[in-house]
XYZ file of C-alpha atoms in Angstrom:
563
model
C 0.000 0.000 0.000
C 2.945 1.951 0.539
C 4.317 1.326 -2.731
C 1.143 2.283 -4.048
C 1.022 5.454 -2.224
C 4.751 6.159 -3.465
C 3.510 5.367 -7.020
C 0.522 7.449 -7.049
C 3.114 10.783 -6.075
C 5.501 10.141 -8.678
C 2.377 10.812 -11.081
C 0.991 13.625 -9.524
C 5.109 14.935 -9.129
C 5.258 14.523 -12.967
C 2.209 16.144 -13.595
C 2.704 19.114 -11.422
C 0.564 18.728 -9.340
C 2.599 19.099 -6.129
C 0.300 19.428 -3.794
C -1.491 16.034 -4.591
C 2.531 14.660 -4.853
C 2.761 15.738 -1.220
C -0.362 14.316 0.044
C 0.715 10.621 -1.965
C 4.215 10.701 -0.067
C 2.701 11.616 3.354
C 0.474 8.864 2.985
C 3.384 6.434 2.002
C 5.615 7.640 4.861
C 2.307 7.225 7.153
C 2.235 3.462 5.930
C 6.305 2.901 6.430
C 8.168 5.289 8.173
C 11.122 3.557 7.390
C 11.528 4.187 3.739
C 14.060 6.919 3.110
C 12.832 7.309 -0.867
C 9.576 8.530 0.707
C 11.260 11.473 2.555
C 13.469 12.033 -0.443
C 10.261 12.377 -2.585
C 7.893 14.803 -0.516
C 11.150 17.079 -0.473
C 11.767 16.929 -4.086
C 8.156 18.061 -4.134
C 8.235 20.846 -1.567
C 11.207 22.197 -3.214
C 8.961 22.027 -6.714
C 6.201 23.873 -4.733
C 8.545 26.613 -3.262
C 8.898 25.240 0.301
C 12.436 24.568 0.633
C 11.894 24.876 4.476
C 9.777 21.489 4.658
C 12.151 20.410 2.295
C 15.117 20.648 4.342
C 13.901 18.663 7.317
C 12.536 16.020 5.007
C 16.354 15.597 3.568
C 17.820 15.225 7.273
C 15.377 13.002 7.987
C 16.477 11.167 4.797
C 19.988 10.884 5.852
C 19.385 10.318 9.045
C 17.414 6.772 7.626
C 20.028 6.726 4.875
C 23.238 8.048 6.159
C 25.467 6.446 3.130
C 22.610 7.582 0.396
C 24.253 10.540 -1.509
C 20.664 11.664 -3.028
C 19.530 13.122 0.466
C 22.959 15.054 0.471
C 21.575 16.606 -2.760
C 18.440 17.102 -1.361
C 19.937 19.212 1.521
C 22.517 21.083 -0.358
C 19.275 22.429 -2.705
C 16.708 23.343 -0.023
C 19.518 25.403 2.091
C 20.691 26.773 -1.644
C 17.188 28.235 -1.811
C 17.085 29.537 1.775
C 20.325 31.243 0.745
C 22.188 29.729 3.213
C 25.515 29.256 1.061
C 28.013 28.036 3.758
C 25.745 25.347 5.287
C 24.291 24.435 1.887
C 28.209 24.405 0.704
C 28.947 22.575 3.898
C 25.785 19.603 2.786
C 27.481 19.053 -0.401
C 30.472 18.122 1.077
C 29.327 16.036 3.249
C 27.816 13.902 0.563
C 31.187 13.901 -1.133
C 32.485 12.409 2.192
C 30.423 9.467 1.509
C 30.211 9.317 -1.751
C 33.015 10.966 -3.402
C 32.477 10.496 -7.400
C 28.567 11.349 -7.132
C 28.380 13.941 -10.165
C 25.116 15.892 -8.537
C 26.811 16.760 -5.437
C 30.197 17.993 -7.225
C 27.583 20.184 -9.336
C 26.070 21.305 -6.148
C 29.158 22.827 -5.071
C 29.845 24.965 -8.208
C 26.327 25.814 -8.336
C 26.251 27.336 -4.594
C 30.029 28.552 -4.570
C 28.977 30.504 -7.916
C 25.468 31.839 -6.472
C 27.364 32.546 -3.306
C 29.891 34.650 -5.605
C 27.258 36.546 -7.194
C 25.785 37.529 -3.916
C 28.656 38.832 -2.673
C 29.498 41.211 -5.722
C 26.360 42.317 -5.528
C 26.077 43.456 -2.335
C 29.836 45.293 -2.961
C 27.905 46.783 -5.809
C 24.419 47.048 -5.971
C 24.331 49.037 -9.241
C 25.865 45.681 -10.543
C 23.395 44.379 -12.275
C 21.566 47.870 -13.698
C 24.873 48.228 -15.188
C 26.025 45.233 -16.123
C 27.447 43.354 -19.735
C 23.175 43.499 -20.785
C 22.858 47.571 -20.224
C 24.034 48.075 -23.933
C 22.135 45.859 -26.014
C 19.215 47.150 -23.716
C 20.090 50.468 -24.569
C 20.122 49.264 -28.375
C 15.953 49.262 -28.001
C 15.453 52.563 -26.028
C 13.759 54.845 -28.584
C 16.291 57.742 -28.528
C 19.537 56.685 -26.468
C 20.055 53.996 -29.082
C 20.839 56.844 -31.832
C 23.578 57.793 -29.218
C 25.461 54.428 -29.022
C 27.867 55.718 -32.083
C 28.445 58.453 -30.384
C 32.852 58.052 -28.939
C 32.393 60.490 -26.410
C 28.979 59.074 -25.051
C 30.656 55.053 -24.924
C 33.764 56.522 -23.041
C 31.392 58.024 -20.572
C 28.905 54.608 -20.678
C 31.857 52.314 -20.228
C 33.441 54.452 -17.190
C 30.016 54.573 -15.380
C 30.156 50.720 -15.835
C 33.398 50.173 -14.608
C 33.212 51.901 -11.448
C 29.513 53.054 -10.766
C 29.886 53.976 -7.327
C 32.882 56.337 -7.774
C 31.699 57.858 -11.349
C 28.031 58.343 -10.180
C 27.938 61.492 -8.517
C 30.306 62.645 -11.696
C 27.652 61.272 -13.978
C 24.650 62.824 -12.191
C 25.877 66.245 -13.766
C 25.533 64.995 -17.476
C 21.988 64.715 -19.397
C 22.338 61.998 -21.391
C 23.970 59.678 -18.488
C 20.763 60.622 -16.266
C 18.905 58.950 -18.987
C 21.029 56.074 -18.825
C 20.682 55.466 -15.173
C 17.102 56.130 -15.187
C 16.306 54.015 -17.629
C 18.875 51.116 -16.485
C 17.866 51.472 -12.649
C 13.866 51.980 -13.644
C 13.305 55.075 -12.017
C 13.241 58.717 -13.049
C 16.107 60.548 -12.326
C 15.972 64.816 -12.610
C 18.351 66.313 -10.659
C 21.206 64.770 -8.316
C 19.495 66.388 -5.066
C 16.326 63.109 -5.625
C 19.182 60.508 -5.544
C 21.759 59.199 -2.959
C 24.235 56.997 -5.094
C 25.385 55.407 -1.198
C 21.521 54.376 -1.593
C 19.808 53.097 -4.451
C 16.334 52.292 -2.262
C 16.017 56.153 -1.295
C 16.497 56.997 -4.950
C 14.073 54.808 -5.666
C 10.923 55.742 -3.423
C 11.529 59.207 -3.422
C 11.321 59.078 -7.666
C 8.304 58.224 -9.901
C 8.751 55.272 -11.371
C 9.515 55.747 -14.890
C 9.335 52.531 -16.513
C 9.962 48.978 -15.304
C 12.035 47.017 -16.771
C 10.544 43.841 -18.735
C 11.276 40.702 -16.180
C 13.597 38.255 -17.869
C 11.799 35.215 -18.467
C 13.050 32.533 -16.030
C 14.387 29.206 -17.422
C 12.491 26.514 -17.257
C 12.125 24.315 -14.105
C 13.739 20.816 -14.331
C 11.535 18.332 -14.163
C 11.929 16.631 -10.447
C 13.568 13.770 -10.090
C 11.818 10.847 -8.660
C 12.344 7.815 -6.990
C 10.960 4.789 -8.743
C 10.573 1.218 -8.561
C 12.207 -1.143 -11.434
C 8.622 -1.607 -12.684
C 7.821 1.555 -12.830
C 11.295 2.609 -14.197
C 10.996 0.386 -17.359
C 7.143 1.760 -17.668
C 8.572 5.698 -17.759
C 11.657 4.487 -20.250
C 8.739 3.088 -23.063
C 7.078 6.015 -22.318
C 9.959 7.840 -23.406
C 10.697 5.653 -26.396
C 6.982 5.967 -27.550
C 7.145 9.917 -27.078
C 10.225 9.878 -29.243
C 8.704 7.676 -31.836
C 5.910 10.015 -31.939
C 7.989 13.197 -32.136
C 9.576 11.524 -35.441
C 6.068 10.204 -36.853
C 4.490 13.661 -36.449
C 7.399 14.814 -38.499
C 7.152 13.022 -41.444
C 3.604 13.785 -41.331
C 3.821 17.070 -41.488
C 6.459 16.287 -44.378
C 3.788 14.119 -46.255
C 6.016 10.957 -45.925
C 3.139 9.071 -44.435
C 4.543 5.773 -44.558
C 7.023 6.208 -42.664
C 4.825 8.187 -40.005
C 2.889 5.324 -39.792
C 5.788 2.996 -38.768
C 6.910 6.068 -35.722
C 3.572 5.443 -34.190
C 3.344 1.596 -34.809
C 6.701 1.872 -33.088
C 4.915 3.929 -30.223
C 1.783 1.757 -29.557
C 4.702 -1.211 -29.358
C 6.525 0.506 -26.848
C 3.257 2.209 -25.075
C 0.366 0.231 -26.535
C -1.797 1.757 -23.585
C -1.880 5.395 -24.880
C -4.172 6.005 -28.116
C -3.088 8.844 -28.674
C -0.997 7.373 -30.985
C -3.426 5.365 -32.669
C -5.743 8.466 -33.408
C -2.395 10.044 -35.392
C -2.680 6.970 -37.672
C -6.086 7.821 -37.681
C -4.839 10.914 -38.926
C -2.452 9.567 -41.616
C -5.212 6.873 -43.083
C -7.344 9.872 -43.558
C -4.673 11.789 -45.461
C -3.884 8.819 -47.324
C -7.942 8.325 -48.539
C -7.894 5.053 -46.813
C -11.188 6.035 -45.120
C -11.989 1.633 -43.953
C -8.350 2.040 -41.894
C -9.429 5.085 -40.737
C -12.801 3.521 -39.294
C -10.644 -0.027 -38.059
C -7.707 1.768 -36.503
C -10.326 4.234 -34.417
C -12.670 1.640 -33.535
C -9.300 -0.037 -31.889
C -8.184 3.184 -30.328
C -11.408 3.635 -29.261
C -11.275 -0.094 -27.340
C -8.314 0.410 -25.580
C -9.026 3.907 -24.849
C -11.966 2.742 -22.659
C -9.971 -0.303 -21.025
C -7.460 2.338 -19.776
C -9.842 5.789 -19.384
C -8.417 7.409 -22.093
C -9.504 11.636 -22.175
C -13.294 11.845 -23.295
C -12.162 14.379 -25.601
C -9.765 12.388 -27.179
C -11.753 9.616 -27.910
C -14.622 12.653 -29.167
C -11.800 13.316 -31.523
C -11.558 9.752 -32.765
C -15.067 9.238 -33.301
C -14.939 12.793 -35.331
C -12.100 11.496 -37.568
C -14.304 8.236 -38.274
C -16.977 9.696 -38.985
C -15.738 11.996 -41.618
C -14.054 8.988 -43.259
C -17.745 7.512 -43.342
C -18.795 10.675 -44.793
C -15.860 10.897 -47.930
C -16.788 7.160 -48.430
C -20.558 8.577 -49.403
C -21.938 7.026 -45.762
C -23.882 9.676 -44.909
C -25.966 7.795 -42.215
C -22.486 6.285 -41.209
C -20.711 9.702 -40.775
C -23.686 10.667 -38.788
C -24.218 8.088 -36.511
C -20.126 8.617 -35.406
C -21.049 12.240 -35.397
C -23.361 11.797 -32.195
C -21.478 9.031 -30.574
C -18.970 11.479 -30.302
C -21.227 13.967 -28.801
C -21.970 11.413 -26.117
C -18.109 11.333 -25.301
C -18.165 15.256 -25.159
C -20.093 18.203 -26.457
C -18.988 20.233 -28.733
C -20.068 22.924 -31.034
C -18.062 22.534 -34.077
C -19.383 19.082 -33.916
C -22.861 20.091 -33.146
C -22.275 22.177 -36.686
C -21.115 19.006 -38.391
C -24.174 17.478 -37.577
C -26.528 19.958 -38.594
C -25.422 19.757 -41.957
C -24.903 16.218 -42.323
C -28.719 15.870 -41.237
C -29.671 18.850 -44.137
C -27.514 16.985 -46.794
C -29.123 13.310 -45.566
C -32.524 14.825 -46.425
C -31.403 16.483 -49.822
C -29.678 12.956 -50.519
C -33.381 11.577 -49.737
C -35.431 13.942 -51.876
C -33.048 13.300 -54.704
C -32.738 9.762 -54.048
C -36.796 10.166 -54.276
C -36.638 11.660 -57.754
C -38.544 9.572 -60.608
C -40.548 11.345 -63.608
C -41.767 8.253 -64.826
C -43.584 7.722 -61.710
C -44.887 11.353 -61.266
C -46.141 11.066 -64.437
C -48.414 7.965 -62.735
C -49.316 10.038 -59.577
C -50.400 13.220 -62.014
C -52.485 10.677 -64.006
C -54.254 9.246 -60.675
C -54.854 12.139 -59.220
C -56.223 13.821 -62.836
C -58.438 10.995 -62.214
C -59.489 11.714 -59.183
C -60.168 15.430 -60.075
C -62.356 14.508 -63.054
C -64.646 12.374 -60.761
C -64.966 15.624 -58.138
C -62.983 14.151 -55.567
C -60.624 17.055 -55.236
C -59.604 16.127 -51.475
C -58.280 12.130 -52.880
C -56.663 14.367 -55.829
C -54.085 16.220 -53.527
C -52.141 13.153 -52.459
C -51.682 12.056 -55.573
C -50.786 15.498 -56.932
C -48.137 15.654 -53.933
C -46.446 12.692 -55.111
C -45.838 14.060 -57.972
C -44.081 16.976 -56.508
C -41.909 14.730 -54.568
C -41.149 12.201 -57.604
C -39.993 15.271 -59.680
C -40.018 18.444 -57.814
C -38.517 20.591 -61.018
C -42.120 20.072 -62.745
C -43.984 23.224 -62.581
C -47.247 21.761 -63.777
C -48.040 19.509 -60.845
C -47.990 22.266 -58.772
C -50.389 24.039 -61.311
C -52.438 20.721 -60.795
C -52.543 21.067 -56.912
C -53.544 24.659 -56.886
C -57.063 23.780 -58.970
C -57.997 21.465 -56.272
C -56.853 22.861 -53.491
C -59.377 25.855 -55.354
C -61.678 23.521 -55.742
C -61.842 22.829 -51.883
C -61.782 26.744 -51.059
C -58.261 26.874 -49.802
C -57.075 29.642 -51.748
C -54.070 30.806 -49.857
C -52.191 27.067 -50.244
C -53.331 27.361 -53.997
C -51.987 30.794 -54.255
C -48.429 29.390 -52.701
C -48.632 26.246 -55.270
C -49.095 28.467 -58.033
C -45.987 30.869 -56.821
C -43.884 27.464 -56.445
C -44.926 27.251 -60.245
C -43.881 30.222 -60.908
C -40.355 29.591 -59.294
C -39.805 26.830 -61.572
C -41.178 28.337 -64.626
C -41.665 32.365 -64.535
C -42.983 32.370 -67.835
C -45.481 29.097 -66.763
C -48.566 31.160 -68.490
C -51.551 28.398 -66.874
C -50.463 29.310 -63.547
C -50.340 32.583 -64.087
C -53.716 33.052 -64.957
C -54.405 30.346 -61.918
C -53.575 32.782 -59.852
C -54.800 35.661 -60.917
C -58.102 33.746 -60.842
C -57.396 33.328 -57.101
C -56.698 36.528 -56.520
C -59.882 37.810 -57.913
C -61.714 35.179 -55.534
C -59.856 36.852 -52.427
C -60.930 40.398 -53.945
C -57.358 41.417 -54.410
C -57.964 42.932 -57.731
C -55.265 44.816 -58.066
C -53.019 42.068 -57.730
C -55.418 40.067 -60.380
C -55.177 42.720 -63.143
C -51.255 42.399 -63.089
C -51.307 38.755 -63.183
C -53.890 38.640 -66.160
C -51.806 41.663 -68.105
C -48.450 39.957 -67.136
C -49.765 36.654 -68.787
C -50.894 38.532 -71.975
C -47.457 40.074 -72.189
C -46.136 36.409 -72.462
C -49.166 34.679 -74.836
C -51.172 37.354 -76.305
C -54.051 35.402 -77.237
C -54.578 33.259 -73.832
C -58.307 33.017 -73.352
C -57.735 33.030 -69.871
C -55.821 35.755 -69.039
C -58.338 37.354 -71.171
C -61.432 36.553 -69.592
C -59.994 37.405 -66.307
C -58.650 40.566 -66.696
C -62.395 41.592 -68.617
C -64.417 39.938 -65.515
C -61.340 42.049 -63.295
C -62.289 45.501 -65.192
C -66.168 44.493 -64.658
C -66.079 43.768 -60.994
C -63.905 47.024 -60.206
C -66.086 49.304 -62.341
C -69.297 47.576 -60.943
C -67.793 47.941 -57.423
C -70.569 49.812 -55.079
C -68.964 52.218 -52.794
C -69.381 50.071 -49.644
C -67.259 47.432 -50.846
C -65.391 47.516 -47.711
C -64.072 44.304 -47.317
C -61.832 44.330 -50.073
C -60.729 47.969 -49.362
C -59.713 46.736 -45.831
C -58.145 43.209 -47.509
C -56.065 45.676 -49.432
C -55.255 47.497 -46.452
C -52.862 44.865 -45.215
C -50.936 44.695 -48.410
C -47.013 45.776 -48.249
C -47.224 47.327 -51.917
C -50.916 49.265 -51.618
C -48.936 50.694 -47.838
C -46.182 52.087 -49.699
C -48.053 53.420 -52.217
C -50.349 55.630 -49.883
C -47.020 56.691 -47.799
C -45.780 57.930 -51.433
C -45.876 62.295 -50.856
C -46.840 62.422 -54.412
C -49.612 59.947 -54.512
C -51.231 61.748 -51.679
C -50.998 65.075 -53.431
C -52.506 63.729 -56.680
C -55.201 62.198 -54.660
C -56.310 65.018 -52.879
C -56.422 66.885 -56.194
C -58.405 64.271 -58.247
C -60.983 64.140 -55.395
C -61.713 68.113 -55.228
C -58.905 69.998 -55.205
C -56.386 70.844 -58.477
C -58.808 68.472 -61.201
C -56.524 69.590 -63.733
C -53.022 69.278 -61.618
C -54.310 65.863 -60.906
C -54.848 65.006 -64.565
C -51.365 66.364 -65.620
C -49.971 63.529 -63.201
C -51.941 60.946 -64.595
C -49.679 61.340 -67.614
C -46.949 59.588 -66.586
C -47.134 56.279 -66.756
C -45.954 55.135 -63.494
C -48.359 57.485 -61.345
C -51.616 56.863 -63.692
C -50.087 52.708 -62.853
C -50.584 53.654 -58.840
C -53.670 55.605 -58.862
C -54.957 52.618 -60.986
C -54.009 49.465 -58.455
C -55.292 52.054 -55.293
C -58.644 51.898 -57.558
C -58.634 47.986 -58.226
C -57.732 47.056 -55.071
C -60.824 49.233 -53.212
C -59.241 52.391 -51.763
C -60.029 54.717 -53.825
C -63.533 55.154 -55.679
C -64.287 57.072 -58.820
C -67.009 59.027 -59.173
């Protein structure tokens, strides 16, 4: 249980997750006190979490287990390194050399803290040090106007002598301009006249100035990765893992290079060395898919998939495995495939740019169906049934049939023609005004259903809109009877009109084109001249064409009356 314990912390170590390394190692130390890897763990892990405090008594209690064990010498040496404590940390290393004299982390110990030690020192002797140091110039080569000044002889001689000796020169320096730049801009404050700044103290220079501007923190190196104590088990585990990660480095390589067979032997070489991890399994995934081999695709995920669920594999990992498969389905034509994939991956975890994918996999399933659907030969049959059907007055058995027909071949602008006489027939003239429109769609110039419907809008009184249907029909066929019976019964019923035909008036009301035409300034005007005001204004604007077209439809339609 110990072990286990132990084990569990050299994840959470690995991962970062310090905290939860610390908790692991307390437990394993709570199970066998005795174990002087478990103390040599938790401080590895207090020293990754900043504590090198807990650290420290973790590595003496390390040796004290483990006197001839050099590691807990290291372990010492590093927490009193960060404390600062040079001479005792110093003092640690060398005591591990004592023991073990050839140990190459302990001899690096010693240069490490003899060296930090060093640089603490000269600092302190000169704490203008590092303002000033080897870095100030190509600093100074990015300041907006002191860089123009770094050719300048007389301006290096002075830069180089501040450098040298900063505490002697300063007070020198303080007299000259352009070196009260320099030291403002090197020390990060903003320096006007020697009386704000004591060179004997940088701190009271400092508070007593307004910052200026800070200096951009140097990014600190990276942290190593702690080391770890681990079992031989769990040793040859973490050295696959390190072989598979390398194998994988090189496959994703030639990937990106296009030299896909030989990706796909890096990540065969991966899954043999790490067969529990699909990641690598969903970037052959990836190369099937680049190589069109969409059935590997769909084999190598559905295995990926397996052993991702026999080891917990990341729910959005396997989402992306189940996306990759089912856009293979998809290029192989399997829409229903693709789609089915599509949501199984949804299941796994949501996500939008899926959620898209399946949106318009489900639109182009149901175009696929319609045209799948598509037979003239049998529309032809349906039209003749339901023509049938029509003939005998059943006009309500006539619309399935007619329907059919629109579904066998959906480009024929006839059978919609067909569908809007019975739907007339049964007194539904608004669907038989939108079956004649769908007519029109297919065929503008589809002279039967224009006349269709401006026979329906005369039933629903809209006579305006009739008399352009009938005269747009005898633009296209001159001699169509229909269009020429309708647009004489249109004249007669709008002429015959009695002045209290308010219905239709107030059915025109509601129309988009008859409201725009009474907001119109103009039409107004002419109307209140025709109807008792400028007669013969109101006649001059009945000469052009599109104003006498206006007043016209306002008189069809209801609104306005002639006397």
């Amino acid at each position: 249980m110990a072990d286990e314990a132990k084990a569990a912390g050299n994840k959470c170590l690995q991962a970062k997750d310090f905290d939860g390394a610390i908790a692991h190692y307390t437990t394993a130390i709570g199970l066998d006190g005795t174990q002087h890897t478990y103390y040599s763990n938790r401080a590895a892990a207090f020293m990754s979490k900043g504590d090198p405090a807990k650290a420290l008594a973790d590595a003496d209690m390390c040796i004290k287990l483990s006197p001839t064990w050099a590691k807990g010498y290291s372990r010492k040496g590093a927490a009193l390194h960060a404390m600062k404590k040079y001479d005792e940390a110093d003092a640690a290393y060398q005591a591990g050399l004592a023991v073990a004299p050839g140990d190459a982390a302990l001899k690096q110990g010693v240069v490490d803290v003899n060296k930090a030690k060093g640089a603490a020192q000269s600092a302190a002797n000169n704490p203008f040090g590092a303002a000033l140091g080897p870095d100030l110039i190509p600093r100074l080569a990015q300041h907006p106007t002191l860089r123009h000044k770094l050719g300048d002889e007389n301006f290096m001689m002075k830069l180089r002598m501040l450098q040298a000796n900063p505490q002697q020169m300063m007070s020198t320096m303080f007299q000259d301009p352009d070196m009260q730049e320099v030291l403002s801009f090197a020390l990060g404050i903003n320096i006007s006249t020697p009386d704000q700044f004591d060179p004997a103290d940088p701190a009271a220079g400092a508070s007593a100035a307004a910052p200026r501007r800070a200096r951009r923190p140097r990014r600190a190196a990276p942290e190593p990765e702690p080391e770890v104590e681990r079992t031989p088990e769990e040793q040859q585990a973490f050295e696959a893992k390190q072989v598979a990660l390398a194998h994988k480095a090189k496959g994703n390589a030639c990937y990106k290079a296009k030299q896909f067979d030989d990706a796909l032997e890096h990540y065969d070489a991966a899954i043999a060395a790490d067969p529990t991890d699909v990641t690598y399994r969903n970037n052959k995934c990836a190369v099937h898919f680049e190589k069109k081999d969409y059935d590997a695709v769909v084999a190598e995920g559905a295995e990926a998939i397996r052993v991702g669920r026999d080891h917990r594999a990341d729910y959005e990992l396997v989402h992306k495995i189940y996306v990759r498969m089912g856009k293979a389905r998809v290029k192989q034509g399997d829409l229903p495939g693709g789609l089915e994939y599509f949501a199984s991956a949804q299941v796994e975890y949501r996500d939008k740019a899926t959620e898209r994918l399946i949106k318009n996999l489900e639109m182009d399933i149901k175009k696929a169906k319609t045209a799948a659907y598509v037979d003239p030969e049998k529309a032809l049959a349906a039209k003749e049934e339901g023509n049938v059907k029509f003939r005998e007055g059943k006009f309500a058995e006539s619309i399935p049939h007619y329907e059919e027909a629109i579904k066998r071949d959906p480009k024929n602008p006839a059978y919609n023609n067909n569908l809007a006489a019975a739907l007339t027939k049964l007194g539904n003239f608004a669907a038989a005004k939108q079956a004649c429109e769908k007519a029109l769609d297919l065929d503008p110039s589809y002279v039967k259903a224009i006349a269709k419907k401006g026979d329906l809008e005369f039933l629903m009184k809209e006579y305006h809109k009739a008399l352009e249907s009938y005269k747009k029909g005898l633009a296209l066929e001159p001699a169509n009877a229909a269009c020429k019976q309708g647009l004489a019964k249109t004249t007669h019923a709008i002429n015959s009109a009695s002045g209290s035909d308010q219905e239709r008036a107030q059915h025109a009301m509601a129309d988009p084109e008859i409201q725009a035409i009474l907001q119109d300034p103009m039409v107004r005007d002419v109307i209140n001249n025709l109807s008792g005001g400028d007669q013969m204004a109101g006649q001059r604007a009945l000469q052009d064409p599109l104003m006498k077209a206006k007043i016209e439809k306002l008189i069809a339609s209801g609104i306005l009356q002639m006397k």
